[in-house]
């Protein structure tokens, strides 16, 4: 009897004779590199003495063998050039790996002056794990970088200060407390001594903003201290605004050239260039315009309906706003304001007009004056409303940390300063500025504005 061969048995036989072809593994599969990201890029090859580096983070709970991966650069000179290799490297869970030109782990510099892309992968165009493209993001400030915001998962942003080796964050008015200090440059060195003990203490007390006087940038030795100050402030979570003197430069300078019926554009250009430099060259996160006014003579500088004192002050604010926006993102522009009913007439300050360009007004509502003069609570509130009722810009009340005993300055205790600050709680002011550090015992203001 012949044996019947069924279709099923035939298939079994064929399978035995010809084993099924196994699916070939993809040599460029990136499944094992999930949660490995390029998190920050500092690209300064166009500047002498400034390091270029890339931060890669293992944003997972498992160690990752990254031996098969490399970094590849495409820019105006290179098309997918390998600039770093990770052969034999394992990245621990949560580890932040910095590859930099200083230690030659990164063998080619990267410039933010033009478009470029950096690929983390097995090849420039295959097995791509992550990619950063600089296109249209703008040139970096010297201490700045491109960062993922929020850290590890967010969109790319150009930031004024790098977060090398620690959590990425950009300080803004929205994520900081609205409490500031006017700080003379002579005190900046002590703020960074002992691992920034004073700076950290001020942060603990709720002061998230420092208005650092421009003289901190006048000499090479001061700049060295200031650079460290800015770096430490960024790590501490304090936003640094450079405190400039707009129309007072050793004496009053009028922004109106009356005889020619025009504004002094050369003066505007000088102020704008200085402001841009603080942002682009040093990573300042704010520009604070002091003396953005006339010295009580504004009413004498209105040569025509088109050229006026108020117009000059406002135009300077507009040009500074435009200038700093061109070199930095999310830069805060603030202005010290005269708290007087006739400020437009005497000083050329009109907050309704200036508020189109200024983020924060800081009216100097100084209730204490020489001769032991003290203005009352109602006066303080009235002065604040000169600003809060005419603009959508934030208004931070500027008060002193001292009073006068006759004509002598006398520091105030913390409880007195706190009481003076609380006067503004039932106004539309949204912040506090204290003049100045080294006078008075600063109170805890963490819960001042809730």
Coordinates of C-alpha atoms in Angstrom, one line a residue:
X1 CA 0.0 0.0 0.0
X2 CA 1.4 3.3 -1.0
X3 CA 1.9 5.9 1.6
X4 CA -0.2 9.0 1.0
X5 CA 1.7 12.3 1.3
X6 CA -0.5 15.1 2.4
X7 CA 0.1 18.8 1.8
X8 CA 0.8 19.4 5.5
X9 CA 3.4 16.7 5.6
X10 CA 5.0 18.0 2.4
X11 CA 5.4 21.4 4.0
X12 CA 7.0 19.9 7.0
X13 CA 9.4 18.0 4.8
X14 CA 10.3 21.0 2.9
X15 CA 10.8 23.0 6.1
X16 CA 13.2 20.3 7.3
X17 CA 15.1 20.4 4.0
X18 CA 15.1 24.1 3.6
X19 CA 15.0 25.9 7.1
X20 CA 13.1 29.2 7.0
X21 CA 15.3 32.2 6.3
X22 CA 15.8 34.1 9.6
X23 CA 14.9 37.8 9.5
X24 CA 18.2 39.7 9.2
X25 CA 18.9 42.1 12.0
X26 CA 19.1 45.7 11.0
X27 CA 22.7 46.9 11.6
X28 CA 21.4 50.5 11.9
X29 CA 18.6 49.7 14.4
X30 CA 18.4 52.3 17.2
X31 CA 16.0 50.5 19.5
X32 CA 18.6 49.9 22.1
X33 CA 19.4 53.7 22.2
X34 CA 15.9 54.9 23.3
X35 CA 16.1 57.9 25.6
X36 CA 19.7 58.8 24.5
X37 CA 19.6 62.5 23.6
X38 CA 21.8 65.4 22.5
X39 CA 20.8 67.8 25.3
X40 CA 23.0 70.8 24.9
X41 CA 25.4 72.3 22.3
X42 CA 28.0 75.0 23.0
X43 CA 29.4 76.1 19.6
X44 CA 32.1 78.8 19.7
X45 CA 34.7 77.7 17.2
X46 CA 34.6 81.2 15.7
X47 CA 35.9 82.7 18.9
X48 CA 39.4 82.5 20.3
X49 CA 39.7 80.9 23.7
X50 CA 36.1 79.8 24.0
X51 CA 35.4 76.1 24.3
X52 CA 33.1 74.0 22.0
X53 CA 31.3 71.1 23.5
X54 CA 28.3 68.8 23.2
X55 CA 26.3 67.2 26.1
X56 CA 24.8 63.8 25.6
X57 CA 22.5 62.3 28.3
X58 CA 21.3 58.8 29.0
X59 CA 17.7 59.7 30.0
X60 CA 16.8 56.1 31.0
X61 CA 17.1 53.8 34.0
X62 CA 19.6 51.4 32.2
X63 CA 23.2 51.7 31.3
X64 CA 23.8 52.1 27.5
X65 CA 26.7 50.7 25.5
X66 CA 27.3 53.4 23.0
X67 CA 30.3 51.9 21.3
X68 CA 28.6 51.8 17.9
X69 CA 27.7 55.5 18.0
X70 CA 29.6 58.7 16.9
X71 CA 28.9 62.4 16.5
X72 CA 28.8 63.8 12.9
X73 CA 29.0 67.4 11.9
X74 CA 27.6 69.0 8.8
X75 CA 28.3 72.7 8.2
X76 CA 29.7 75.0 5.5
X77 CA 33.0 73.0 5.6
X78 CA 32.1 69.4 6.4
X79 CA 29.4 67.1 5.1
X80 CA 28.8 64.5 7.8
X81 CA 32.4 64.5 9.3
X82 CA 32.9 62.3 12.3
X83 CA 33.9 64.6 15.2
X84 CA 33.6 62.2 18.1
X85 CA 33.7 58.4 18.6
X86 CA 32.4 56.5 21.6
X87 CA 34.1 53.2 21.0
X88 CA 34.3 51.2 24.2
X89 CA 32.1 53.7 26.0
X90 CA 29.2 52.9 28.3
X91 CA 26.9 55.7 29.4
X92 CA 25.4 55.0 32.9
X93 CA 21.8 55.6 33.6
X94 CA 21.2 59.4 34.0
X95 CA 24.8 60.2 33.1
X96 CA 25.6 63.5 31.3
X97 CA 28.5 63.0 29.0
X98 CA 30.4 66.2 27.9
X99 CA 32.6 65.9 24.8
X100 CA 34.7 69.0 24.3
X101 CA 37.5 70.4 22.1
X102 CA 39.6 71.2 25.2
X103 CA 40.2 67.5 25.9
X104 CA 40.1 66.6 22.2
X105 CA 37.2 64.2 22.8
X106 CA 35.6 66.5 20.2
X107 CA 38.1 66.7 17.3
X108 CA 36.5 69.5 15.4
X109 CA 35.1 72.8 16.7
X110 CA 31.6 74.0 15.8
X111 CA 30.6 77.6 15.1
X112 CA 27.2 79.2 15.9
X113 CA 28.0 82.0 13.4
X114 CA 26.3 79.9 10.6
X115 CA 23.9 77.0 10.2
X116 CA 25.1 73.5 11.1
X117 CA 23.8 70.1 12.3
X118 CA 25.1 67.5 14.7
X119 CA 24.0 63.9 14.4
X120 CA 24.3 61.2 17.1
X121 CA 24.2 58.0 15.2
X122 CA 26.0 55.1 13.5
X123 CA 26.5 57.1 10.3
X124 CA 25.8 60.7 9.2
X125 CA 22.6 59.5 7.6
X126 CA 21.8 56.1 9.0
X127 CA 21.1 54.8 12.5
X128 CA 20.3 58.3 13.7
X129 CA 19.6 58.4 17.4
X130 CA 19.3 62.1 17.8
X131 CA 20.0 65.3 15.8
X132 CA 20.4 69.0 16.5
X133 CA 20.0 71.6 13.7
X134 CA 21.1 75.2 14.4
X135 CA 19.1 76.6 11.4
X136 CA 17.8 80.1 12.1
X137 CA 18.5 80.0 15.8
X138 CA 21.0 82.8 15.9
X139 CA 24.5 83.2 17.1
X140 CA 25.3 82.3 20.7
X141 CA 26.5 84.7 23.4
X142 CA 30.0 83.8 24.6
X143 CA 28.8 81.9 27.7
X144 CA 25.6 80.7 26.0
X145 CA 24.5 77.4 24.4
X146 CA 21.7 75.7 22.6
X147 CA 19.6 73.7 25.1
X148 CA 16.6 71.5 25.3
X149 CA 14.0 73.3 27.4
X150 CA 12.6 71.6 29.5
X151 CA 15.7 69.5 30.3
X152 CA 16.1 66.4 28.2
X153 CA 12.7 66.4 26.5
X154 CA 11.9 70.0 25.4
X155 CA 12.3 72.0 22.2
X156 CA 15.7 73.6 21.4
X157 CA 16.3 77.2 22.6
X158 CA 19.2 79.6 22.4
X159 CA 20.1 80.5 26.0
X160 CA 22.4 83.3 27.4
X161 CA 24.1 81.0 29.9
X162 CA 25.2 77.3 29.5
X163 CA 24.1 74.5 31.8
X164 CA 27.2 72.3 31.3
X165 CA 26.7 69.1 33.2
X166 CA 23.6 70.1 35.1
X167 CA 19.8 70.5 34.4
X168 CA 19.0 72.9 31.5
X169 CA 16.8 75.8 32.4
X170 CA 16.2 79.4 31.2
X171 CA 15.4 82.0 33.8
X172 CA 12.4 84.1 32.9
X173 CA 10.0 86.5 34.6
X174 CA 7.5 83.7 34.7
X175 CA 9.7 81.2 36.6
X176 CA 11.5 83.5 39.0
X177 CA 10.3 85.5 42.0
X178 CA 9.8 89.2 41.3
X179 CA 12.2 90.5 43.9
X180 CA 15.4 92.3 42.9
X181 CA 18.5 94.0 44.4
X182 CA 20.5 96.9 43.1
X183 CA 24.1 95.8 43.4
X184 CA 27.2 97.9 43.0
X185 CA 30.1 96.1 41.3
X186 CA 32.3 96.6 44.4
X187 CA 30.3 93.9 46.2
X188 CA 30.2 91.3 43.4
X189 CA 33.4 89.6 44.5
X190 CA 32.1 88.9 48.0
X191 CA 29.0 87.4 46.5
X192 CA 31.0 84.6 44.9
X193 CA 33.4 83.9 47.8
X194 CA 33.0 80.7 49.8
X195 CA 31.3 79.0 46.9
X196 CA 28.8 81.8 46.5
X197 CA 27.6 81.8 50.1
X198 CA 26.1 85.3 50.0
X199 CA 24.5 84.7 46.6
X200 CA 22.9 81.5 47.7
X201 CA 21.7 83.1 50.9
X202 CA 20.0 85.9 48.9
X203 CA 18.4 83.3 46.7
X204 CA 17.1 81.5 49.8
X205 CA 15.6 84.8 51.0
X206 CA 13.7 85.1 47.7
X207 CA 15.7 87.5 45.7
X208 CA 15.8 86.0 42.2
X209 CA 17.1 89.1 40.3
X210 CA 20.2 91.2 40.6
X211 CA 20.8 94.6 38.9
X212 CA 24.6 94.6 38.6
X213 CA 26.1 98.0 37.9
X214 CA 27.8 98.4 34.5
X215 CA 31.2 99.2 36.2
X216 CA 31.6 95.5 36.7
X217 CA 32.7 95.3 33.0
X218 CA 35.2 98.2 33.0
X219 CA 38.5 96.4 33.5
X220 CA 40.0 93.0 32.7
X221 CA 40.2 92.1 36.4
X222 CA 36.6 93.1 37.0
X223 CA 35.4 91.2 34.0
X224 CA 37.1 88.0 35.4
X225 CA 35.1 88.4 38.6
X226 CA 32.0 89.3 36.7
X227 CA 32.2 86.3 34.4
X228 CA 32.4 84.0 37.4
X229 CA 29.5 86.0 39.0
X230 CA 27.3 85.4 36.0
X231 CA 28.1 81.7 35.8
X232 CA 27.4 81.2 39.5
X233 CA 24.2 83.2 39.3
X234 CA 22.9 81.0 36.4
X235 CA 23.6 77.9 38.4
X236 CA 22.0 79.4 41.5
X237 CA 18.9 80.5 39.7
X238 CA 19.4 84.2 39.8
X239 CA 18.8 86.4 36.8
X240 CA 21.4 89.1 36.3
X241 CA 20.4 92.4 34.7
X242 CA 23.2 94.9 33.8
X243 CA 22.4 98.2 35.4
X244 CA 23.3 100.9 32.8
X245 CA 23.3 104.7 32.9
X246 CA 21.6 105.8 29.8
X247 CA 21.7 109.7 29.6
X248 CA 24.1 110.2 32.5
X249 CA 27.7 109.5 31.6
X250 CA 29.8 111.5 34.0
X251 CA 27.3 114.3 33.4
X252 CA 23.9 114.7 31.8
X253 CA 23.8 114.0 28.1
X254 CA 20.7 115.3 26.2
X255 CA 19.3 112.8 23.6
X256 CA 17.8 115.8 21.8
X257 CA 19.9 118.0 19.6
X258 CA 17.6 121.1 19.7
X259 CA 19.4 123.3 17.2
X260 CA 19.1 120.6 14.5
X261 CA 15.6 119.4 15.5
X262 CA 16.6 115.8 15.8
X263 CA 17.5 113.0 18.2
X264 CA 21.1 112.2 19.0
X265 CA 21.3 109.0 17.1
X266 CA 25.0 108.6 17.9
X267 CA 24.1 108.5 21.6
X268 CA 21.4 105.9 20.9
X269 CA 23.8 103.8 18.9
X270 CA 26.3 103.9 21.8
X271 CA 23.7 102.8 24.4
X272 CA 22.3 100.1 22.1
X273 CA 25.8 98.7 21.3
X274 CA 26.7 98.6 25.0
X275 CA 23.4 96.8 25.9
X276 CA 24.0 94.3 23.0
X277 CA 27.5 93.6 24.2
X278 CA 26.3 92.7 27.7
X279 CA 23.9 90.2 26.2
X280 CA 26.1 88.8 23.4
X281 CA 29.5 88.9 25.0
X282 CA 28.7 88.1 28.6
X283 CA 25.3 86.4 28.7
X284 CA 23.4 89.0 30.6
X285 CA 19.7 88.0 30.9
X286 CA 18.4 91.5 31.4
X287 CA 19.2 95.2 30.7
X288 CA 18.3 97.7 33.3
X289 CA 18.1 101.3 32.1
X290 CA 18.8 103.8 34.8
X291 CA 19.0 107.5 34.0
X292 CA 16.7 106.9 31.0
X293 CA 15.6 110.5 31.5
X294 CA 16.6 114.1 31.5
X295 CA 18.0 115.7 34.6
X296 CA 14.9 117.8 35.3
X297 CA 15.2 119.8 32.0
X298 CA 13.0 117.8 29.7
X299 CA 10.6 120.7 29.1
X300 CA 13.4 122.7 27.6
X301 CA 14.1 120.1 24.9
X302 CA 10.9 120.0 22.7
X303 CA 12.1 121.8 19.5
X304 CA 9.1 120.6 17.5
X305 CA 5.9 118.5 17.6
X306 CA 7.9 115.6 16.0
X307 CA 11.1 115.9 18.2
X308 CA 10.3 115.9 21.9
X309 CA 11.9 114.9 25.2
X310 CA 9.3 112.2 25.8
X311 CA 9.8 111.0 22.2
X312 CA 13.6 110.8 22.8
X313 CA 13.3 108.7 25.9
X314 CA 10.7 106.4 24.3
X315 CA 12.8 106.1 21.1
X316 CA 15.8 105.0 23.1
X317 CA 13.8 102.3 24.8
X318 CA 12.5 101.1 21.4
X319 CA 16.0 100.9 19.9
X320 CA 17.5 99.1 22.9
X321 CA 14.6 96.6 22.8
X322 CA 15.2 96.0 19.1
X323 CA 18.9 95.7 19.7
X324 CA 18.9 93.2 22.5
X325 CA 16.2 91.1 20.8
X326 CA 18.5 90.7 17.8
X327 CA 21.3 89.1 19.9
X328 CA 19.4 87.2 22.6
X329 CA 16.1 85.5 23.4
X330 CA 13.9 86.3 26.3
X331 CA 16.1 89.2 27.4
X332 CA 14.3 91.4 30.0
X333 CA 14.3 95.1 29.6
X334 CA 13.6 97.2 32.7
X335 CA 13.8 100.9 33.5
X336 CA 14.3 102.9 36.7
X337 CA 11.6 105.5 36.9
X338 CA 11.1 108.8 38.7
X339 CA 8.1 108.5 41.0
X340 CA 6.7 112.0 40.4
X341 CA 3.4 113.4 39.0
X342 CA 5.3 115.6 36.6
X343 CA 7.8 113.0 35.4
X344 CA 7.0 113.6 31.7
X345 CA 7.4 117.3 32.0
X346 CA 10.7 117.3 33.9
X347 CA 12.3 114.0 32.9
X348 CA 10.7 112.9 29.6
X349 CA 9.4 109.7 31.1
X350 CA 6.0 108.6 30.0
X351 CA 5.3 105.0 31.1
X352 CA 2.3 104.6 28.8
X353 CA 4.6 105.1 25.8
X354 CA 7.7 103.4 27.2
X355 CA 5.7 100.4 28.2
X356 CA 5.5 99.3 24.6
X357 CA 9.1 98.3 24.9
X358 CA 9.9 97.9 28.6
X359 CA 9.0 94.6 30.4
X360 CA 9.4 95.9 34.0
X361 CA 9.1 99.4 35.4
X362 CA 11.0 100.0 38.6
X363 CA 9.8 103.3 40.0
X364 CA 12.0 104.6 42.8
X365 CA 9.4 105.2 45.5
X366 CA 11.8 106.3 48.2
X367 CA 9.8 107.3 51.2
X368 CA 12.9 108.3 53.2
X369 CA 14.8 111.5 52.5
X370 CA 17.6 113.6 54.0
X371 CA 16.5 115.6 57.1
X372 CA 14.6 112.6 58.4
X373 CA 11.7 113.2 56.0
X374 CA 9.3 110.2 55.6
X375 CA 6.4 110.0 53.2
X376 CA 3.4 108.0 54.3
X377 CA 1.8 104.8 53.0
X378 CA -0.8 106.7 50.9
X379 CA 1.9 108.6 49.1
X380 CA 3.7 105.3 48.3
X381 CA 0.5 103.8 46.9
X382 CA -0.3 106.9 44.9
X383 CA 3.1 106.9 43.3
X384 CA 2.8 103.2 42.3
X385 CA -0.5 103.9 40.6
X386 CA 1.2 106.4 38.3
X387 CA 2.5 103.3 36.5
X388 CA 0.2 100.5 37.2
X389 CA -2.8 102.3 35.8
X390 CA -1.3 103.3 32.4
X391 CA 0.7 100.2 31.3
X392 CA 0.5 96.5 31.0
X393 CA 4.2 96.2 31.9
X394 CA 5.1 94.8 35.3
X395 CA 5.7 97.3 38.0
X396 CA 8.2 96.5 40.8
X397 CA 8.3 99.0 43.6
X398 CA 11.7 100.4 44.3
X399 CA 12.3 101.1 48.0
X400 CA 15.4 101.8 50.1
X401 CA 17.0 99.5 52.6
X402 CA 17.9 102.6 54.7
X403 CA 16.4 105.7 56.2
X404 CA 17.9 109.0 57.3
X405 CA 18.9 110.2 60.7
X406 CA 19.2 113.9 59.9
X407 CA 21.4 113.8 56.8
X408 CA 23.1 110.5 57.7
X409 CA 22.1 107.2 56.2
X410 CA 21.0 104.6 58.7
X411 CA 20.5 101.0 57.7
X412 CA 17.0 99.5 58.3
X413 CA 16.4 96.2 60.1
X414 CA 14.7 93.4 58.2
X415 CA 11.3 93.8 59.8
X416 CA 11.1 97.5 58.8
X417 CA 12.1 96.8 55.2
X418 CA 9.5 94.0 55.1
X419 CA 6.8 96.5 56.4
X420 CA 7.7 99.0 53.8
X421 CA 7.4 96.4 51.1
X422 CA 4.0 95.2 52.3
X423 CA 2.6 98.7 51.7
X424 CA 2.4 97.8 48.0
X425 CA 0.5 94.5 48.4
X426 CA -2.9 96.2 47.9
X427 CA -1.7 98.0 44.8
X428 CA -1.2 96.5 41.3
X429 CA 2.6 96.3 41.8
X430 CA 3.9 92.8 41.2
X431 CA 7.4 93.0 42.5
X432 CA 10.0 94.6 44.8
X433 CA 13.4 96.2 44.2
X434 CA 15.7 97.1 47.1
X435 CA 18.3 99.9 47.0
X436 CA 20.7 98.7 47.8
X437 CA 22.9 95.7 48.9
X438 CA 25.3 96.4 51.8
X439 CA 22.8 98.7 53.5
X440 CA 20.1 97.2 55.6
X441 CA 19.3 93.7 56.8
X442 CA 17.3 92.1 53.9
X443 CA 14.1 90.3 54.9
X444 CA 12.8 87.0 53.6
X445 CA 10.4 87.9 50.7
X446 CA 9.6 84.4 49.4
X447 CA 5.9 84.7 50.2
X448 CA 5.6 88.5 49.7
X449 CA 3.6 88.2 46.4
X450 CA 2.3 84.7 47.1

